[in-house]
GROMACS .gro file of C-alpha atoms in nm:
model
  449
    1MET     CA    1   5.970   1.884   6.773
    2ALA     CA    2   6.312   2.072   6.830
    3MET     CA    3   6.545   2.114   7.139
    4ALA     CA    4   6.620   2.537   7.185
    5ASN     CA    5   6.951   2.624   7.270
    6ASN     CA    6   6.891   2.888   7.519
    7LYS     CA    7   6.609   2.928   7.783
    8THR     CA    8   6.329   3.087   7.711
    9LEU     CA    9   5.959   3.177   7.799
   10CYS     CA   10   5.714   2.885   7.792
   11PHE     CA   11   5.360   2.968   7.634
   12THR     CA   12   5.171   2.823   7.916
   13CYS     CA   13   5.370   2.874   8.238
   14ASN     CA   14   5.532   3.201   8.116
   15LYS     CA   15   5.867   3.132   8.307
   16GLU     CA   16   6.219   3.106   8.165
   17LYS     CA   17   6.255   2.754   8.122
   18ILE     CA   18   6.453   2.527   7.885
   19THR     CA   19   6.176   2.499   7.599
   20TYR     CA   20   6.099   2.306   7.302
   21LEU     CA   21   5.908   2.420   7.015
   22CYS     CA   22   5.564   2.278   6.836
   23ASP     CA   23   5.612   2.232   6.452
   24GLY     CA   24   5.231   2.241   6.438
   25CYS     CA   25   5.150   2.623   6.598
   26SER     CA   26   5.538   2.782   6.635
   27LYS     CA   27   5.508   2.779   7.011
   28LYS     CA   28   5.741   2.722   7.271
   29PHE     CA   29   5.681   2.513   7.584
   30CYS     CA   30   5.849   2.330   7.878
   31LEU     CA   31   5.871   1.974   7.861
   32ILE     CA   32   5.597   1.984   8.130
   33HIS     CA   33   5.359   2.186   7.919
   34LEU     CA   34   5.432   2.015   7.610
   35THR     CA   35   5.334   1.714   7.718
   36GLU     CA   36   4.995   1.878   7.806
   37HIS     CA   37   5.020   2.029   7.466
   38GLN     CA   38   5.069   1.687   7.273
   39GLU     CA   39   4.775   1.504   7.518
   40LYS     CA   40   4.544   1.774   7.418
   41LEU     CA   41   4.629   1.727   7.023
   42ASN     CA   42   4.550   1.354   7.100
   43GLU     CA   43   4.220   1.435   7.224
   44GLU     CA   44   4.108   1.641   6.929
   45LEU     CA   45   4.263   1.411   6.698
   46LYS     CA   46   3.991   1.156   6.864
   47CYS     CA   47   3.708   1.373   6.853
   48LEU     CA   48   3.788   1.412   6.495
   49ILE     CA   49   3.797   1.028   6.454
   50ASN     CA   50   3.466   1.003   6.619
   51ASP     CA   51   3.274   1.268   6.434
   52CYS     CA   52   3.381   1.142   6.127
   53ASP     CA   53   3.276   0.765   6.204
   54GLU     CA   54   2.935   0.912   6.355
   55PHE     CA   55   2.880   1.136   6.014
   56LYS     CA   56   2.974   0.820   5.804
   57ASP     CA   57   2.692   0.634   5.974
   58ARG     CA   58   2.431   0.889   5.907
   59LEU     CA   59   2.561   0.919   5.553
   60ASN     CA   60   2.558   0.504   5.492
   61LYS     CA   61   2.186   0.458   5.620
   62PRO     CA   62   1.989   0.701   5.411
   63LYS     CA   63   2.265   0.566   5.096
   64GLN     CA   64   2.142   0.238   5.164
   65ASN     CA   65   1.796   0.321   5.160
   66ARG     CA   66   1.826   0.507   4.833
   67GLN     CA   67   2.010   0.221   4.682
   68TYR     CA   68   1.722  -0.012   4.788
   69LEU     CA   69   1.471   0.228   4.655
   70GLN     CA   70   1.635   0.241   4.338
   71ASN     CA   71   1.700  -0.124   4.293
   72GLN     CA   72   1.342  -0.190   4.325
   73ILE     CA   73   1.256   0.060   4.066
   74LEU     CA   74   1.531  -0.070   3.815
   75ILE     CA   75   1.390  -0.409   3.886
   76LYS     CA   76   1.011  -0.370   3.854
   77GLN     CA   77   1.151  -0.167   3.524
   78ILE     CA   78   1.349  -0.488   3.425
   79ASN     CA   79   1.040  -0.702   3.532
   80GLU     CA   80   0.788  -0.507   3.293
   81TRP     CA   81   1.041  -0.491   2.992
   82GLU     CA   82   1.049  -0.868   3.018
   83LYS     CA   83   0.678  -0.901   3.024
   84ASN     CA   84   0.650  -0.682   2.714
   85SER     CA   85   0.941  -0.836   2.548
   86ILE     CA   86   0.750  -1.160   2.597
   87GLU     CA   87   0.449  -1.067   2.449
   88LYS     CA   88   0.604  -0.905   2.191
   89VAL     CA   89   0.774  -1.187   2.072
   90GLN     CA   90   0.481  -1.438   2.157
   91GLN     CA   91   0.284  -1.196   1.889
   92LYS     CA   92   0.540  -1.191   1.643
   93ALA     CA   93   0.572  -1.568   1.669
   94GLU     CA   94   0.215  -1.597   1.617
   95ASP     CA   95   0.221  -1.379   1.312
   96CYS     CA   96   0.467  -1.563   1.176
   97ARG     CA   97   0.291  -1.925   1.245
   98LYS     CA   98   0.012  -1.740   1.046
   99ILE     CA   99   0.202  -1.634   0.760
  100VAL     CA  100   0.358  -1.999   0.743
  101ASN     CA  101   0.025  -2.133   0.741
  102GLU     CA  102  -0.136  -1.925   0.499
  103SER     CA  103   0.178  -1.917   0.243
  104SER     CA  104   0.165  -2.298   0.280
  105GLU     CA  105  -0.203  -2.316   0.213
  106ILE     CA  106  -0.140  -2.126  -0.094
  107PHE     CA  107   0.170  -2.290  -0.193
  108LEU     CA  108  -0.015  -2.638  -0.196
  109ILE     CA  109  -0.321  -2.503  -0.387
  110ASN     CA  110  -0.101  -2.343  -0.664
  111ILE     CA  111   0.112  -2.703  -0.684
  112GLU     CA  112  -0.278  -2.886  -0.718
  113MET     CA  113  -0.388  -2.643  -0.964
  114LYS     CA  114  -0.061  -2.688  -1.154
  115LEU     CA  115  -0.086  -3.069  -1.141
  116ILE     CA  116  -0.478  -3.055  -1.247
  117ASP     CA  117  -0.344  -2.820  -1.562
  118LEU     CA  118  -0.094  -3.054  -1.671
  119THR     CA  119  -0.343  -3.346  -1.641
  120GLU     CA  120  -0.589  -3.186  -1.831
  121GLN     CA  121  -0.278  -3.144  -2.132
  122ILE     CA  122  -0.228  -3.500  -2.075
  123LYS     CA  123  -0.579  -3.594  -2.147
  124GLN     CA  124  -0.621  -3.369  -2.429
  125ILE     CA  125  -0.301  -3.489  -2.579
  126GLN     CA  126  -0.445  -3.873  -2.544
  127LYS     CA  127  -0.778  -3.789  -2.666
  128GLU     CA  128  -0.656  -3.614  -3.004
  129ASN     CA  129  -0.390  -3.870  -3.039
  130GLU     CA  130  -0.151  -3.647  -3.205
  131PHE     CA  131   0.182  -3.599  -2.974
  132ASN     CA  132   0.520  -3.620  -3.052
  133GLU     CA  133   0.889  -3.619  -2.890
  134ILE     CA  134   0.874  -3.236  -2.821
  135ASN     CA  135   0.513  -3.270  -2.626
  136LEU     CA  136   0.620  -3.524  -2.437
  137ASN     CA  137   0.942  -3.358  -2.339
  138TYR     CA  138   0.731  -3.050  -2.242
  139LEU     CA  139   0.513  -3.201  -2.027
  140LYS     CA  140   0.804  -3.412  -1.875
  141ASP     CA  141   0.949  -3.099  -1.804
  142GLN     CA  142   0.639  -2.937  -1.629
  143LEU     CA  143   0.619  -3.245  -1.393
  144ILE     CA  144   0.972  -3.171  -1.289
  145GLU     CA  145   0.893  -2.827  -1.228
  146ILE     CA  146   0.618  -2.941  -1.031
  147LYS     CA  147   0.798  -3.199  -0.816
  148GLN     CA  148   1.079  -2.927  -0.789
  149LYS     CA  149   0.836  -2.674  -0.606
  150LEU     CA  150   0.683  -2.884  -0.398
  151ASN     CA  151   1.006  -3.051  -0.246
  152LYS     CA  152   1.225  -2.701  -0.242
  153PRO     CA  153   1.157  -2.455   0.033
  154LYS     CA  154   1.086  -2.071  -0.077
  155LEU     CA  155   1.399  -1.910  -0.071
  156ASN     CA  156   1.384  -1.560  -0.079
  157LYS     CA  157   1.734  -1.386  -0.022
  158TRP     CA  158   1.997  -1.299  -0.286
  159ARG     CA  159   2.372  -1.224  -0.206
  160GLN     CA  160   2.408  -0.870  -0.268
  161ASN     CA  161   2.740  -0.891  -0.479
  162ALA     CA  162   2.672  -0.987  -0.877
  163VAL     CA  163   2.863  -1.235  -1.076
  164THR     CA  164   2.881  -1.082  -1.450
  165VAL     CA  165   2.766  -1.361  -1.682
  166ALA     CA  166   2.784  -1.210  -1.990
  167GLY     CA  167   2.947  -0.910  -2.119
  168GLY     CA  168   3.092  -0.655  -1.857
  169ILE     CA  169   3.437  -0.532  -2.031
  170GLY     CA  170   3.315  -0.229  -2.161
  171LEU     CA  171   3.066  -0.151  -2.504
  172GLY     CA  172   3.139  -0.305  -2.805
  173GLN     CA  173   3.012  -0.560  -3.064
  174LYS     CA  174   3.293  -0.819  -3.027
  175LEU     CA  175   3.128  -1.155  -2.919
  176ASN     CA  176   3.220  -1.146  -2.527
  177GLN     CA  177   3.082  -0.756  -2.539
  178LEU     CA  178   2.710  -0.609  -2.562
  179ASN     CA  179   2.601  -0.260  -2.630
  180PHE     CA  180   2.316  -0.167  -2.388
  181PRO     CA  181   2.137  -0.486  -2.341
  182ALA     CA  182   1.769  -0.451  -2.351
  183GLY     CA  183   1.612  -0.782  -2.250
  184ILE     CA  184   1.703  -1.151  -2.127
  185PHE     CA  185   1.550  -1.455  -2.124
  186ILE     CA  186   1.692  -1.762  -1.938
  187ASP     CA  187   1.598  -2.132  -2.073
  188LYS     CA  188   1.588  -2.425  -1.900
  189ASN     CA  189   1.981  -2.515  -1.951
  190LYS     CA  190   2.086  -2.182  -1.778
  191ASN     CA  191   2.146  -2.074  -2.140
  192ILE     CA  192   2.111  -1.654  -2.137
  193PHE     CA  193   1.962  -1.486  -2.475
  194ILE     CA  194   2.025  -1.105  -2.486
  195ALA     CA  195   1.839  -0.886  -2.713
  196ASP     CA  196   2.168  -0.663  -2.739
  197PHE     CA  197   2.009  -0.353  -2.881
  198TYR     CA  198   2.268  -0.126  -3.025
  199ASN     CA  199   2.459  -0.408  -3.182
  200HIS     CA  200   2.097  -0.493  -3.377
  201ARG     CA  201   2.176  -0.881  -3.282
  202ILE     CA  202   2.027  -1.165  -3.046
  203VAL     CA  203   2.333  -1.350  -2.900
  204GLN     CA  204   2.319  -1.625  -2.658
  205TRP     CA  205   2.557  -1.698  -2.387
  206LYS     CA  206   2.572  -2.071  -2.283
  207TYR     CA  207   2.632  -2.156  -1.919
  208ASN     CA  208   2.917  -2.064  -1.818
  209ALA     CA  209   3.043  -1.951  -2.143
  210THR     CA  210   3.315  -1.667  -2.187
  211VAL     CA  211   3.194  -1.515  -2.477
  212GLY     CA  212   2.845  -1.532  -2.679
  213GLN     CA  213   2.726  -1.632  -3.018
  214ILE     CA  214   2.485  -1.455  -3.255
  215VAL     CA  215   2.177  -1.671  -3.274
  216ALA     CA  216   1.946  -1.353  -3.480
  217GLY     CA  217   2.045  -1.072  -3.653
  218GLY     CA  218   2.380  -0.974  -3.666
  219ASN     CA  219   2.414  -0.839  -4.036
  220GLY     CA  220   2.373  -0.487  -3.949
  221GLU     CA  221   2.077  -0.255  -3.899
  222GLY     CA  222   1.816  -0.298  -4.148
  223ILE     CA  223   1.462  -0.402  -4.284
  224LEU     CA  224   1.550  -0.723  -4.449
  225VAL     CA  225   1.422  -1.060  -4.268
  226ASN     CA  226   1.811  -1.148  -4.146
  227GLN     CA  227   1.841  -0.832  -4.004
  228LEU     CA  228   1.714  -0.644  -3.689
  229ASN     CA  229   1.642  -0.295  -3.591
  230HIS     CA  230   1.738  -0.214  -3.225
  231PRO     CA  231   1.571  -0.526  -3.056
  232ALA     CA  232   1.449  -0.465  -2.742
  233ASP     CA  233   1.316  -0.814  -2.571
  234VAL     CA  234   1.346  -1.187  -2.668
  235ILE     CA  235   1.171  -1.491  -2.561
  236VAL     CA  236   1.231  -1.874  -2.672
  237ASP     CA  237   0.962  -2.104  -2.729
  238PRO     CA  238   0.995  -2.398  -2.543
  239LEU     CA  239   0.817  -2.624  -2.783
  240ASN     CA  240   1.033  -2.613  -3.088
  241TYR     CA  241   1.303  -2.400  -2.916
  242SER     CA  242   1.234  -2.083  -3.165
  243ILE     CA  243   1.350  -1.722  -3.110
  244ILE     CA  244   1.118  -1.482  -3.097
  245ILE     CA  245   1.212  -1.136  -3.133
  246ALA     CA  246   1.055  -0.775  -3.050
  247ASP     CA  247   1.209  -0.584  -3.342
  248TYR     CA  248   1.166  -0.230  -3.201
  249GLY     CA  249   1.296  -0.035  -3.472
  250ASN     CA  250   1.120  -0.254  -3.743
  251ARG     CA  251   0.810  -0.184  -3.576
  252ARG     CA  252   0.755  -0.585  -3.568
  253VAL     CA  253   0.771  -0.957  -3.389
  254ILE     CA  254   0.998  -1.182  -3.589
  255GLN     CA  255   1.072  -1.546  -3.546
  256TRP     CA  256   1.379  -1.717  -3.597
  257PHE     CA  257   1.408  -2.101  -3.627
  258ASN     CA  258   1.732  -2.260  -3.754
  259GLN     CA  259   1.858  -1.958  -3.914
  260LYS     CA  260   1.517  -1.890  -4.089
  261GLN     CA  261   1.320  -1.604  -4.028
  262GLN     CA  262   0.927  -1.545  -4.029
  263ILE     CA  263   0.766  -1.216  -3.937
  264LEU     CA  264   0.468  -1.283  -3.739
  265ILE     CA  265   0.337  -0.952  -3.655
  266THR     CA  266   0.383  -0.602  -3.833
  267GLU     CA  267   0.269  -0.253  -3.803
  268ILE     CA  268   0.329  -0.246  -3.393
  269ASP     CA  269   0.510  -0.061  -3.176
  270CYS     CA  270   0.656  -0.385  -2.967
  271ALA     CA  271   0.786  -0.267  -2.665
  272ARG     CA  272   0.808  -0.599  -2.502
  273LEU     CA  273   0.674  -0.956  -2.531
  274THR     CA  274   0.595  -1.284  -2.340
  275MET     CA  275   0.439  -1.595  -2.353
  276ASP     CA  276   0.189  -1.808  -2.123
  277LYS     CA  277   0.162  -2.176  -2.061
  278HIS     CA  278  -0.113  -2.200  -2.315
  279ARG     CA  279   0.115  -2.044  -2.569
  280PHE     CA  280  -0.049  -1.719  -2.614
  281LEU     CA  281   0.175  -1.443  -2.749
  282TYR     CA  282   0.166  -1.129  -2.566
  283VAL     CA  283   0.299  -0.812  -2.678
  284SER     CA  284   0.341  -0.449  -2.520
  285ASP     CA  285   0.222  -0.134  -2.763
  286TYR     CA  286   0.391   0.159  -2.599
  287LYS     CA  287   0.261   0.407  -2.861
  288LYS     CA  288  -0.106   0.283  -2.848
  289HIS     CA  289  -0.085   0.231  -2.452
  290GLU     CA  290  -0.198  -0.103  -2.440
  291VAL     CA  291  -0.113  -0.493  -2.442
  292LYS     CA  292  -0.234  -0.746  -2.715
  293ARG     CA  293  -0.247  -1.098  -2.708
  294TRP     CA  294  -0.187  -1.347  -3.011
  295LYS     CA  295  -0.252  -1.751  -3.015
  296MET     CA  296   0.079  -1.877  -3.144
  297GLY     CA  297   0.047  -1.955  -3.508
  298GLU     CA  298  -0.259  -1.728  -3.569
  299TYR     CA  299  -0.144  -1.377  -3.649
  300ASP     CA  300  -0.334  -1.311  -3.931
  301ASN     CA  301  -0.605  -1.115  -3.699
  302GLU     CA  302  -0.513  -0.788  -3.512
  303GLY     CA  303  -0.508  -0.964  -3.191
  304ILE     CA  304  -0.673  -0.890  -2.855
  305VAL     CA  305  -0.651  -0.616  -2.642
  306VAL     CA  306  -0.618  -0.765  -2.278
  307ALA     CA  307  -0.463  -0.441  -2.089
  308GLY     CA  308  -0.508  -0.080  -2.174
  309ARG     CA  309  -0.716  -0.001  -2.508
  310ASN     CA  310  -0.824   0.353  -2.362
  311GLY     CA  311  -0.552   0.562  -2.458
  312GLU     CA  312  -0.266   0.719  -2.255
  313GLY     CA  313  -0.357   0.775  -1.915
  314ASN     CA  314  -0.320   0.714  -1.538
  315GLN     CA  315  -0.657   0.598  -1.485
  316LEU     CA  316  -0.723   0.195  -1.376
  317ASN     CA  317  -0.834   0.169  -1.740
  318GLN     CA  318  -0.539   0.295  -1.889
  319LEU     CA  319  -0.162   0.280  -1.935
  320ASN     CA  320   0.113   0.497  -2.049
  321SER     CA  321   0.417   0.347  -2.225
  322PRO     CA  322   0.358  -0.012  -2.128
  323GLY     CA  323   0.699  -0.213  -2.117
  324PHE     CA  324   0.753  -0.591  -1.990
  325MET     CA  325   0.473  -0.838  -1.883
  326PHE     CA  326   0.435  -1.143  -1.706
  327VAL     CA  327   0.109  -1.384  -1.756
  328ASP     CA  328   0.026  -1.595  -1.439
  329GLU     CA  329  -0.125  -1.918  -1.429
  330ASP     CA  330  -0.489  -1.746  -1.479
  331GLN     CA  331  -0.403  -1.565  -1.783
  332SER     CA  332  -0.353  -1.238  -1.550
  333VAL     CA  333  -0.121  -1.003  -1.709
  334TYR     CA  334   0.107  -0.783  -1.485
  335VAL     CA  335   0.252  -0.492  -1.699
  336SER     CA  336   0.525  -0.213  -1.589
  337ASP     CA  337   0.317   0.064  -1.657
  338THR     CA  338   0.615   0.284  -1.718
  339GLY     CA  339   0.521   0.631  -1.785
  340ASN     CA  340   0.290   0.609  -1.463
  341HIS     CA  341   0.540   0.432  -1.255
  342ARG     CA  342   0.363   0.150  -1.095
  343VAL     CA  343   0.298  -0.203  -1.173
  344MET     CA  344  -0.049  -0.317  -1.312
  345LYS     CA  345  -0.253  -0.592  -1.285
  346TRP     CA  346  -0.501  -0.681  -1.533
  347LYS     CA  347  -0.714  -0.995  -1.496
  348LYS     CA  348  -0.824  -1.227  -1.760
  349GLU     CA  349  -1.109  -1.031  -1.953
  350ALA     CA  350  -1.086  -0.729  -1.707
  351LYS     CA  351  -1.218  -0.401  -1.827
  352GLU     CA  352  -0.939  -0.234  -1.586
  353GLY     CA  353  -0.634  -0.339  -1.381
  354THR     CA  354  -0.541  -0.255  -1.016
  355ILE     CA  355  -0.239  -0.117  -0.918
  356VAL     CA  356  -0.016  -0.379  -0.728
  357ALA     CA  357   0.330  -0.174  -0.692
  358GLY     CA  358   0.416   0.167  -0.697
  359GLY     CA  359   0.149   0.377  -0.816
  360ASN     CA  360   0.261   0.661  -0.576
  361GLY     CA  361   0.454   0.874  -0.823
  362PHE     CA  362   0.811   0.933  -0.915
  363GLY     CA  363   1.087   0.886  -0.633
  364GLU     CA  364   1.275   0.641  -0.455
  365ASN     CA  365   1.065   0.552  -0.146
  366LEU     CA  366   0.990   0.200  -0.080
  367ASN     CA  367   0.617   0.267  -0.189
  368GLN     CA  368   0.736   0.419  -0.514
  369LEU     CA  369   0.875   0.353  -0.870
  370SER     CA  370   1.085   0.503  -1.094
  371SER     CA  371   1.033   0.406  -1.481
  372PRO     CA  372   0.985   0.018  -1.384
  373LYS     CA  373   1.119  -0.201  -1.644
  374GLY     CA  374   1.155  -0.592  -1.627
  375ILE     CA  375   0.869  -0.805  -1.389
  376ILE     CA  376   0.857  -1.143  -1.237
  377VAL     CA  377   0.570  -1.269  -1.064
  378ASP     CA  378   0.657  -1.610  -0.850
  379TYR     CA  379   0.412  -1.895  -0.741
  380LEU     CA  380   0.304  -1.688  -0.405
  381GLY     CA  381   0.199  -1.371  -0.593
  382ASP     CA  382   0.498  -1.207  -0.484
  383ILE     CA  383   0.602  -0.922  -0.771
  384TYR     CA  384   0.935  -0.862  -0.856
  385VAL     CA  385   1.033  -0.562  -1.070
  386VAL     CA  386   1.313  -0.360  -1.202
  387ASP     CA  387   1.310  -0.011  -1.056
  388CYS     CA  388   1.525   0.126  -1.331
  389TRP     CA  389   1.599   0.483  -1.254
  390ASN     CA  390   1.641   0.382  -0.901
  391HIS     CA  391   1.927   0.164  -0.991
  392ARG     CA  392   1.763  -0.168  -0.786
  393VAL     CA  393   1.539  -0.440  -0.792
  394MET     CA  394   1.257  -0.470  -0.563
  395ARG     CA  395   0.973  -0.729  -0.431
  396TRP     CA  396   0.594  -0.635  -0.352
  397CYS     CA  397   0.369  -0.883  -0.189
  398GLU     CA  398   0.056  -0.816  -0.338
  399GLY     CA  399  -0.177  -0.602  -0.118
  400LYS     CA  400   0.133  -0.426   0.044
  401GLU     CA  401   0.157  -0.054   0.055
  402GLU     CA  402   0.520  -0.067  -0.015
  403GLY     CA  403   0.787  -0.286  -0.112
  404GLU     CA  404   1.151  -0.390  -0.029
  405ILE     CA  405   1.468  -0.360  -0.181
  406ILE     CA  406   1.635  -0.701  -0.276
  407VAL     CA  407   1.955  -0.618  -0.476
  408GLY     CA  408   2.092  -0.288  -0.591
  409GLY     CA  409   1.971   0.009  -0.422
  410ASN     CA  410   2.324   0.140  -0.352
  411GLY     CA  411   2.362   0.401  -0.601
  412LYS     CA  412   2.428   0.419  -0.954
  413GLY     CA  413   2.767   0.240  -1.043
  414SER     CA  414   2.981  -0.019  -1.162
  415GLN     CA  415   3.046  -0.196  -0.840
  416SER     CA  416   2.927  -0.548  -0.774
  417ASN     CA  417   2.656  -0.450  -0.560
  418GLN     CA  418   2.542  -0.155  -0.777
  419LEU     CA  419   2.320  -0.113  -1.099
  420ASN     CA  420   2.340   0.099  -1.382
  421TYR     CA  421   1.990   0.189  -1.505
  422PRO     CA  422   1.883  -0.190  -1.526
  423ILE     CA  423   1.607  -0.318  -1.769
  424GLY     CA  424   1.587  -0.688  -1.817
  425LEU     CA  425   1.516  -0.937  -1.558
  426SER     CA  426   1.467  -1.329  -1.540
  427ILE     CA  427   1.529  -1.583  -1.301
  428ASP     CA  428   1.647  -1.955  -1.356
  429ASP     CA  429   1.512  -2.280  -1.203
  430GLU     CA  430   1.741  -2.262  -0.934
  431GLY     CA  431   1.597  -1.922  -0.845
  432ASN     CA  432   1.878  -1.701  -0.942
  433LEU     CA  433   1.793  -1.370  -1.009
  434TYR     CA  434   1.935  -1.223  -1.379
  435VAL     CA  435   1.957  -0.832  -1.464
  436ALA     CA  436   2.014  -0.672  -1.755
  437ASP     CA  437   2.252  -0.374  -1.656
  438TYR     CA  438   2.178  -0.153  -1.940
  439TYR     CA  439   2.443   0.121  -1.899
  440ASN     CA  440   2.696  -0.134  -1.746
  441HIS     CA  441   2.651  -0.355  -2.067
  442LEU     CA  442   2.660  -0.666  -1.881
  443ILE     CA  443   2.426  -0.961  -1.750
  444ALA     CA  444   2.448  -0.951  -1.365
  445LYS     CA  445   2.362  -1.291  -1.171
  446PHE     CA  446   2.243  -1.255  -0.788
  447GLU     CA  447   2.268  -1.604  -0.671
  448ILE     CA  448   2.010  -1.691  -0.436
  449ILE     CA  449   2.087  -1.801  -0.083
   0.00000   0.00000   0.00000
């Protein structure tokens, strides 16, 4: 308040007195009425404070009620979530226990069957009394393999970044290069045998080697016995360590042993080959759309058709350009039915096969394959197949409607987690995967975790 210099009329008593200006209402009051004016303002302030406090009390009570109700609803929801989560976890745990028990039972049965088979082989050798170091070493290796499978848990995850173990420095014909590797075979010492398709040779890369060595062919493209013409696949006979080759361009299967050659089968459009434990040789004929079998050493017959035989087609008793194969303990033949984008299983002496992977047309969904190539089946019946045009390797559990990607699947490319039209597939005794990465001209190793 500011004191007036001259006497003026008081707003309240309307008398000329010394007055004081109220800054709030801009009116002038004498001293007495200024005091009354201030007291009135104080009373109004008190009333305002009381009104505010009362309103706050009214506001807080329903707010507390609402908060309580909201808390109760949230707590109820949390309790329901907890109950449902526990039930789901318990159900998942029970499912896992069931899977483990079933897998363990199947695993032990397979181990027992392998041991029975080995025992029968030993009895047969004893009965015939005709055996040598090669036979004994083979039987010893079989027993070691059975023991390892029993003592080692199933490991089924692989590092997603591969290590290049052969080639990988571009297309070429030098000993450290490959030219479209088509098929691979890994022996018990982790040596890699590669069908070097456009170099018309088989090269062996010893474990941890930086260059390969030519073990068959390498004498240019040709029809002579010491030449190869676009070899598509290779296996090694564990008994005598001879090299057996699908000599694709020459339409023959040829054996190399200590740099000596023997033509085993002629006039066959051999796409791929494999061997079972009974030393039967299986060859897929991509033009006749069938798979044939021969007993090792008995090639003077036309062989026995074990899959296909009914011409090109997509029926269960037909194949379309069959490629890679795998034969299990029961001599069931798994075939990459390339043209039909599926994998078929033909049991021994069956008239038709069953679809065990793919079969839902060409595509990249998890229930599809696109030009399947290399194939492996483990002791639990899980199927590993190279999904060539999808640039990935998949695992299919028999009876499941779709597979899962185990390596690759990151688009076509040359990065360590990518593949570029992969073809061949092999596995060593530790479970590491080897992939013939066709357009990257290398062999990629995916290490097991």
